[in-house]
Tab-separated table of C-alpha atoms in Angstrom:
chain	number	residue	atom	x	y	z
K	18	MET	CA	6.780	64.532	32.428
K	19	ARG	CA	6.778	62.203	35.203
K	20	LYS	CA	6.192	63.817	38.823
K	21	LYS	CA	9.261	63.446	40.836
K	22	THR	CA	9.621	63.547	44.723
K	23	GLY	CA	12.727	63.328	46.664
K	24	TYR	CA	15.682	65.560	47.409
K	25	SER	CA	16.622	68.585	45.323
K	26	TRP	CA	20.242	68.950	44.224
K	27	HIS	CA	21.322	71.489	46.801
K	28	LYS	CA	20.373	69.036	49.617
K	29	ILE	CA	21.475	65.742	48.294
K	30	MET	CA	24.871	66.561	46.768
K	31	PRO	CA	26.788	67.334	49.928
K	32	ALA	CA	26.012	63.780	51.197
K	33	VAL	CA	27.599	62.403	47.931
K	34	VAL	CA	30.626	64.714	48.707
K	35	THR	CA	34.455	86.568	59.089
K	36	VAL	CA	35.334	87.342	55.767
K	37	MET	CA	37.368	90.486	54.900
K	38	ALA	CA	35.838	92.910	52.363
K	39	LEU	CA	37.163	93.080	48.857
K	40	PHE	CA	38.540	96.448	47.389
K	41	SER	CA	35.978	98.839	46.202
K	42	ALA	CA	34.257	98.449	42.788
K	43	GLY	CA	36.751	98.807	39.929
K	44	MET	CA	39.846	98.654	42.142
K	45	VAL	CA	42.675	96.109	41.108
K	46	PHE	CA	46.276	96.198	42.233
K	47	ALA	CA	48.142	98.572	40.092
K	48	SER	CA	50.797	95.882	39.247
K	49	GLU	CA	48.186	94.034	37.268
K	50	THR	CA	46.819	94.993	33.741
K	51	ARG	CA	43.201	95.336	33.611
K	52	GLU	CA	42.309	92.005	31.953
K	53	LEU	CA	41.398	88.412	33.124
K	54	ASN	CA	42.140	85.408	31.048
K	55	ILE	CA	40.104	82.142	31.682
K	56	TRP	CA	40.118	78.687	30.311
K	57	THR	CA	36.792	77.180	31.061
K	58	TRP	CA	33.987	75.061	29.628
K	59	GLY	CA	31.775	76.513	26.979
K	60	ILE	CA	28.821	77.423	29.263
K	61	TYR	CA	30.718	79.269	32.087
K	62	CYS	CA	31.339	82.613	30.479
K	63	PRO	CA	27.877	83.892	29.572
K	64	ASP	CA	27.573	87.497	28.197
K	65	PHE	CA	25.634	88.619	31.104
K	66	ALA	CA	28.239	87.620	33.589
K	67	THR	CA	31.329	89.250	31.588
K	68	THR	CA	29.335	92.371	30.793
K	69	SER	CA	28.496	93.059	34.283
K	70	PHE	CA	31.844	92.285	35.503
K	71	GLU	CA	33.525	94.455	33.052
K	72	ALA	CA	31.188	97.286	33.653
K	73	LYS	CA	31.683	96.961	37.409
K	74	TYR	CA	35.445	96.531	37.612
K	75	GLY	CA	36.719	97.898	34.221
K	76	ILE	CA	38.505	94.505	33.654
K	77	LYS	CA	38.367	92.900	30.139
K	78	VAL	CA	37.512	89.171	30.411
K	79	ASN	CA	38.876	86.816	27.814
K	80	CYS	CA	37.375	83.320	27.695
K	81	THR	CA	38.954	80.242	26.089
K	82	PHE	CA	36.926	77.094	26.039
K	83	TYR	CA	37.804	73.401	26.271
K	84	HIS	CA	35.641	70.249	26.292
K	85	GLY	CA	36.974	68.019	28.962
K	86	ASN	CA	39.352	67.726	32.015
K	87	GLU	CA	41.931	65.709	30.215
K	88	GLU	CA	41.985	68.347	27.323
K	89	LEU	CA	42.563	71.039	29.984
K	90	TRP	CA	45.313	69.056	31.507
K	91	ALA	CA	47.153	68.570	28.200
K	92	LYS	CA	46.451	72.434	27.255
K	93	LEU	CA	48.132	73.493	30.607
K	94	HIS	CA	51.183	71.250	29.976
K	95	ALA	CA	51.569	72.531	26.472
K	96	GLY	CA	51.686	76.162	27.678
K	97	HIS	CA	49.540	78.489	29.540
K	98	GLU	CA	51.285	81.850	29.745
K	99	GLY	CA	48.853	84.511	30.808
K	100	VAL	CA	46.177	82.272	32.157
K	101	ASP	CA	44.544	83.252	35.314
K	102	ILE	CA	41.675	80.741	36.021
K	103	VAL	CA	40.761	77.182	35.021
K	104	GLN	CA	37.680	75.292	35.816
K	105	PRO	CA	38.509	71.573	36.474
K	106	SER	CA	36.103	69.082	38.129
K	107	ASN	CA	36.599	67.987	41.606
K	108	HIS	CA	38.333	64.675	40.800
K	109	MET	CA	41.131	66.682	38.974
K	110	ILE	CA	42.143	69.093	41.832
K	111	HIS	CA	44.601	67.047	43.755
K	112	ARG	CA	46.259	66.061	40.473
K	113	PHE	CA	46.535	69.616	39.303
K	114	ALA	CA	47.855	70.809	42.741
K	115	LYS	CA	50.382	68.160	43.088
K	116	ALA	CA	51.898	69.058	39.792
K	117	GLY	CA	52.300	72.605	41.013
K	118	LEU	CA	49.721	74.162	38.642
K	119	LEU	CA	47.443	75.659	41.241
K	120	GLU	CA	47.667	78.717	43.742
K	121	PRO	CA	46.345	77.968	47.274
K	122	ILE	CA	42.934	79.865	47.507
K	123	ASP	CA	42.710	82.648	50.142
K	124	ILE	CA	39.135	82.497	51.042
K	125	ASN	CA	39.292	85.881	52.940
K	126	LYS	CA	39.402	87.326	49.370
K	127	ILE	CA	36.157	85.893	48.485
K	128	PRO	CA	33.269	87.265	50.679
K	129	ASN	CA	30.366	85.411	48.711
K	130	TYR	CA	32.096	82.196	49.723
K	131	ALA	CA	30.169	82.512	53.117
K	132	GLY	CA	27.038	81.852	50.996
K	133	LEU	CA	27.891	78.487	49.932
K	134	SER	CA	25.970	75.504	51.127
K	135	GLU	CA	27.973	74.159	54.097
K	136	GLY	CA	28.396	70.692	52.484
K	137	PHE	CA	30.371	72.181	49.585
K	138	LYS	CA	32.989	74.127	51.533
K	139	LYS	CA	36.368	72.913	52.202
K	140	ALA	CA	36.594	69.260	51.377
K	141	ASP	CA	38.958	66.266	50.954
K	142	TYR	CA	38.847	66.713	47.142
K	143	ASN	CA	40.329	70.202	47.147
K	144	THR	CA	42.513	70.330	50.166
K	145	ILE	CA	45.935	69.124	50.626
K	146	GLY	CA	47.209	69.488	54.113
K	147	ASN	CA	45.892	72.802	55.339
K	148	ARG	CA	45.707	74.463	51.877
K	149	GLN	CA	42.649	74.733	49.728
K	150	TYR	CA	43.211	74.645	45.989
K	151	SER	CA	39.682	75.352	44.490
K	152	VAL	CA	36.268	76.706	45.058
K	153	PRO	CA	33.193	74.823	43.968
K	154	TYR	CA	30.727	76.367	41.657
K	155	THR	CA	28.333	74.068	39.784
K	156	PHE	CA	27.280	70.297	40.003
K	157	GLY	CA	25.295	67.717	38.072
K	158	ILE	CA	25.490	64.327	36.833
K	159	MET	CA	26.160	62.493	33.737
K	160	GLY	CA	23.533	59.919	32.690
K	161	LEU	CA	21.281	59.205	29.723
K	162	ALA	CA	18.691	61.539	27.870
K	163	TYR	CA	16.121	60.432	25.204
K	164	ARG	CA	13.568	61.940	22.880
K	165	THR	CA	10.166	61.036	24.587
K	166	ASP	CA	8.283	61.635	21.278
K	167	ILE	CA	10.371	59.035	19.585
K	168	ILE	CA	11.319	56.424	22.230
K	169	LYS	CA	8.125	55.402	23.879
K	170	GLU	CA	9.507	53.050	26.352
K	171	PRO	CA	11.744	54.969	28.708
K	172	PRO	CA	15.426	53.633	28.593
K	173	THR	CA	16.514	52.549	32.150
K	174	SER	CA	20.227	51.180	31.376
K	175	TRP	CA	23.419	52.199	29.854
K	176	GLY	CA	22.926	49.261	27.804
K	177	ASP	CA	20.112	50.985	26.043
K	178	LEU	CA	22.709	52.817	24.018
K	179	TRP	CA	23.641	49.402	22.457
K	180	ASP	CA	20.018	48.860	21.415
K	181	GLU	CA	20.076	48.048	17.470
K	182	ARG	CA	16.658	49.636	17.200
K	183	TYR	CA	18.375	52.974	17.549
K	184	LYS	CA	21.233	52.553	15.011
K	185	GLY	CA	22.110	55.819	13.477
K	186	HIS	CA	20.482	57.732	16.111
K	187	VAL	CA	22.793	57.266	19.140
K	188	GLY	CA	24.921	59.902	20.453
K	189	PHE	CA	27.902	59.554	22.925
K	190	SER	CA	30.281	61.828	24.613
K	191	ARG	CA	33.792	62.448	23.005
K	192	ASN	CA	35.109	62.857	26.629
K	193	PRO	CA	37.145	59.924	27.421
K	194	VAL	CA	36.425	59.717	31.267
K	195	ASP	CA	32.617	60.054	30.510
K	196	ALA	CA	32.770	57.385	27.731
K	197	CYS	CA	34.814	54.836	29.835
K	198	PHE	CA	32.779	55.608	33.078
K	199	ALA	CA	29.322	54.860	31.232
K	200	THR	CA	30.687	51.733	29.595
K	201	ALA	CA	32.318	50.375	32.695
K	202	ARG	CA	29.236	50.848	34.658
K	203	TYR	CA	27.290	48.881	32.198
K	204	LEU	CA	29.916	46.149	32.396
K	205	GLY	CA	29.501	46.034	35.989
K	206	MET	CA	33.055	47.660	36.675
K	207	ASP	CA	33.940	50.595	39.000
K	208	ILE	CA	36.006	52.937	37.101
K	209	ALA	CA	37.542	53.724	40.495
K	210	ASP	CA	39.260	50.352	40.268
K	211	LEU	CA	41.036	51.160	37.050
K	212	ASP	CA	44.379	51.968	38.760
K	213	THR	CA	44.868	48.275	39.269
K	214	ASP	CA	44.949	45.781	36.160
K	215	THR	CA	44.439	48.870	34.149
K	216	ASP	CA	45.528	47.315	30.663
K	217	THR	CA	43.086	44.241	30.994
K	218	LYS	CA	40.256	46.343	32.278
K	219	LEU	CA	40.611	48.868	29.498
K	220	GLU	CA	40.855	46.178	26.966
K	221	THR	CA	37.310	45.080	28.013
K	222	ILE	CA	36.045	48.463	27.919
K	223	LYS	CA	37.459	49.023	24.452
K	224	ALA	CA	35.806	46.052	23.135
K	225	LYS	CA	32.402	47.127	24.262
K	226	MET	CA	32.823	50.505	23.111
K	227	ARG	CA	33.857	49.483	19.524
K	228	LEU	CA	30.487	47.502	19.314
K	229	LEU	CA	28.875	51.095	19.768
K	230	ASN	CA	30.588	52.498	16.789
K	231	PRO	CA	28.339	51.219	14.102
K	232	LEU	CA	25.374	52.531	15.974
K	233	LEU	CA	26.536	56.130	16.550
K	234	LEU	CA	25.205	59.123	14.864
K	235	LYS	CA	27.861	61.353	16.557
K	236	ARG	CA	30.395	61.581	19.371
K	237	PHE	CA	29.536	65.210	20.258
K	238	GLU	CA	32.392	67.627	20.890
K	239	SER	CA	30.237	69.909	23.205
K	240	LEU	CA	27.056	70.036	25.021
K	241	GLU	CA	25.721	72.664	22.485
K	242	GLU	CA	26.206	70.213	19.733
K	243	MET	CA	24.530	67.531	21.804
K	244	LYS	CA	21.616	69.753	22.271
K	245	ASN	CA	21.251	70.776	18.765
K	246	LEU	CA	21.219	67.122	17.675
K	247	ILE	CA	18.582	66.160	20.049
K	248	ALA	CA	16.395	69.082	19.130
K	249	THR	CA	16.514	68.240	15.502
K	250	GLY	CA	15.516	64.576	16.206
K	251	ASP	CA	18.727	63.341	14.591
K	252	ILE	CA	19.740	61.940	18.159
K	253	TRP	CA	17.166	59.888	19.879
K	254	ILE	CA	19.250	58.602	22.972
K	255	THR	CA	22.417	59.651	24.138
K	256	SER	CA	24.913	59.898	27.226
K	257	ALA	CA	24.269	63.505	28.577
K	258	ASP	CA	24.856	65.870	31.423
K	259	ASP	CA	21.620	66.744	33.228
K	260	GLY	CA	21.980	70.382	33.171
K	261	MET	CA	21.639	70.831	29.368
K	262	ILE	CA	18.670	68.402	29.321
K	263	HIS	CA	16.897	70.425	32.322
K	264	LYS	CA	17.161	73.504	30.203
K	265	MET	CA	15.747	71.783	27.153
K	266	GLN	CA	12.866	70.513	29.135
K	267	LEU	CA	12.174	73.996	30.483
K	268	ASP	CA	11.982	75.245	27.092
K	269	GLY	CA	9.450	72.710	26.073
K	270	GLN	CA	11.425	70.249	24.310
K	271	PRO	CA	10.344	66.572	24.150
K	272	VAL	CA	13.432	65.150	26.183
K	273	GLU	CA	13.715	63.414	29.366
K	274	PHE	CA	16.768	62.630	31.550
K	275	VAL	CA	17.433	59.144	33.046
K	276	VAL	CA	19.739	57.968	35.955
K	277	PRO	CA	20.655	54.610	34.612
K	278	SER	CA	20.196	51.574	36.862
K	279	GLU	CA	23.752	50.758	36.926
K	280	GLY	CA	24.531	54.268	38.430
K	281	CYS	CA	26.000	57.453	36.888
K	282	ALA	CA	28.704	59.997	37.552
K	283	ALA	CA	28.219	62.954	39.860
K	284	TRP	CA	30.676	65.959	39.396
K	285	ILE	CA	31.367	69.362	40.932
K	286	ASP	CA	33.123	71.945	38.765
K	287	GLN	CA	35.494	74.329	40.508
K	288	PHE	CA	37.287	77.557	40.134
K	289	ALA	CA	40.984	77.354	40.546
K	290	ILE	CA	43.549	80.141	40.154
K	291	LEU	CA	46.914	79.035	38.417
K	292	ALA	CA	50.121	79.467	40.381
K	293	ASP	CA	51.769	81.680	37.942
K	294	ALA	CA	48.557	83.567	37.039
K	295	PRO	CA	49.451	87.216	36.243
K	296	HIS	CA	46.068	88.716	37.374
K	297	LYS	CA	45.412	87.053	40.723
K	298	GLU	CA	43.476	89.898	42.229
K	299	ALA	CA	41.253	90.156	39.181
K	300	ALA	CA	40.775	86.298	39.453
K	301	TYR	CA	39.469	86.737	43.113
K	302	LEU	CA	37.107	89.399	41.940
K	303	TRP	CA	35.860	87.051	39.169
K	304	ILE	CA	35.145	84.279	41.559
K	305	ASN	CA	33.352	86.479	44.044
K	306	HIS	CA	31.163	88.020	41.257
K	307	MET	CA	30.189	84.604	39.999
K	308	LEU	CA	29.223	83.278	43.486
K	309	SER	CA	26.881	86.220	44.219
K	310	PRO	CA	23.468	85.144	44.527
K	311	GLU	CA	22.237	87.241	41.599
K	312	MET	CA	24.809	85.572	39.246
K	313	ALA	CA	24.338	82.100	40.624
K	314	SER	CA	20.782	82.329	40.106
K	315	ARG	CA	21.169	83.472	36.721
K	316	MET	CA	23.529	80.720	35.792
K	317	ILE	CA	21.064	78.084	37.004
K	318	GLN	CA	18.435	79.514	34.816
K	319	LYS	CA	20.840	79.845	31.880
K	320	VAL	CA	22.428	76.400	31.805
K	321	GLY	CA	20.281	74.176	33.863
K	322	TYR	CA	22.885	73.062	36.503
K	323	MET	CA	22.695	73.567	40.122
K	324	VAL	CA	25.190	75.946	41.776
K	325	VAL	CA	26.747	75.755	45.202
K	326	ASN	CA	25.213	79.009	46.592
K	327	ARG	CA	22.542	78.197	48.931
K	328	ASP	CA	20.262	81.212	48.380
K	329	ALA	CA	20.235	80.697	44.575
K	330	SER	CA	19.420	77.097	45.011
K	331	GLU	CA	16.489	77.662	47.077
K	332	ASP	CA	14.791	80.381	45.150
K	333	LEU	CA	14.380	78.617	41.895
K	334	PRO	CA	11.139	78.933	39.908
K	335	ALA	CA	8.901	76.213	40.604
K	336	ASP	CA	8.816	74.639	37.046
K	337	LEU	CA	12.560	74.458	37.230
K	338	ALA	CA	12.742	73.192	40.661
K	339	GLU	CA	10.637	70.261	39.557
K	340	ILE	CA	12.714	69.338	36.822
K	341	MET	CA	15.934	69.370	38.926
K	342	THR	CA	14.589	67.287	41.672
K	343	TYR	CA	15.479	63.557	41.797
K	344	THR	CA	14.035	60.549	43.727
K	345	ASP	CA	15.541	58.847	46.648
K	346	ALA	CA	16.230	55.768	44.509
K	347	GLU	CA	17.928	58.018	41.816
K	348	THR	CA	20.260	59.780	44.253
K	349	ARG	CA	21.482	56.435	45.634
K	350	ARG	CA	22.597	55.550	42.125
K	351	LEU	CA	25.070	58.570	41.875
K	352	VAL	CA	28.752	57.819	41.889
K	353	PRO	CA	31.305	60.699	42.369
K	354	TYR	CA	33.993	60.599	39.780
K	355	PRO	CA	37.172	59.029	41.318
K	356	THR	CA	40.698	60.541	41.443
K	357	LEU	CA	42.742	58.315	39.273
K	358	ASP	CA	46.467	58.006	38.840
K	359	PRO	CA	47.455	60.334	36.070
K	360	LYS	CA	49.047	57.387	34.185
K	361	THR	CA	45.722	55.671	34.312
K	362	SER	CA	43.918	58.567	32.945
K	363	GLU	CA	46.530	58.846	30.034
K	364	LYS	CA	45.786	55.345	29.255
K	365	MET	CA	42.214	55.820	29.269
K	366	VAL	CA	42.592	58.901	26.812
K	367	LYS	CA	44.734	56.478	24.533
K	368	ALA	CA	42.158	53.665	24.927
K	369	TYR	CA	39.250	56.019	23.741
K	370	GLN	CA	41.427	57.296	20.734
K	371	ASP	CA	41.897	53.844	19.655
K	372	VAL	CA	38.248	53.140	19.746
K	373	ARG	CA	37.553	56.309	17.523
K	374	GLY	CA	40.294	55.131	15.229
K	375	GLU	CA	42.594	58.098	15.812
């Protein structure tokens, strides 16, 4: 593994982007049933978190998983009775809030919010007027990953996914935003510009993505599926989030993460409470629980993503800290996911469905 020097995530991400006590342990307003319903990504409800929360507060945690922000958007509009917490990424918060889906956050009910790195606190992406609609949690980037024991010359570009030498061993995200972002960057386009001349630009992106179809082994549904296909050697090169790759490296897998020369996407996943959530006080307890230094540190080591809690970020094991450090040149190539017009996002979803033949 190459030796990397530069800025660790908790120091560089803010540049790309007192409190009242909670009720005593186990105490929730009597008007609420003792359960909590969360819609989240598959990695954010680990057993150690739910078990410790249930033991501490006597509140049953029910987790339902989704695979992408657009899927979450569709699920919410299809019906979400009983759901309390969702975890969209930063670029989706304004859309969700303007649609009336989110409850403004009362920071006074989250004592552990004080432990967040300053650069992650109240930000433009989660604030409308004087109201804050989400709390940041984890952050990472979407780039390339490859098997170092199979591909001897490290890939440097998104274009390496289209290399005929890897035919039948290429992975790609099924997430339409990730897929369109990567393809657009390779074509020299900025996905943030898709709100103008949308149809023409998406046709160009679609044409390039169709050329990838015969080279693909799999468009993976989840990060766990991607990890398994890399581990078995079926996938040699793929688009990937850095967290899962960091974890595989720590486990001794022959895999490396690459920040492509054209740039790659940076994201910050959030906690948000739905406006009609039936268990709002339990939701605040969960968010505070997950932002504790202990839970945050365990999450880093469980999933390989960095968290916004400054104490957890600064006390990483040396081997993990080394893996999760990026060079100055790499950090300059990070591009935040843009907030697009919902109509543009819908067209992007449809474009990727067309490419997949659905």
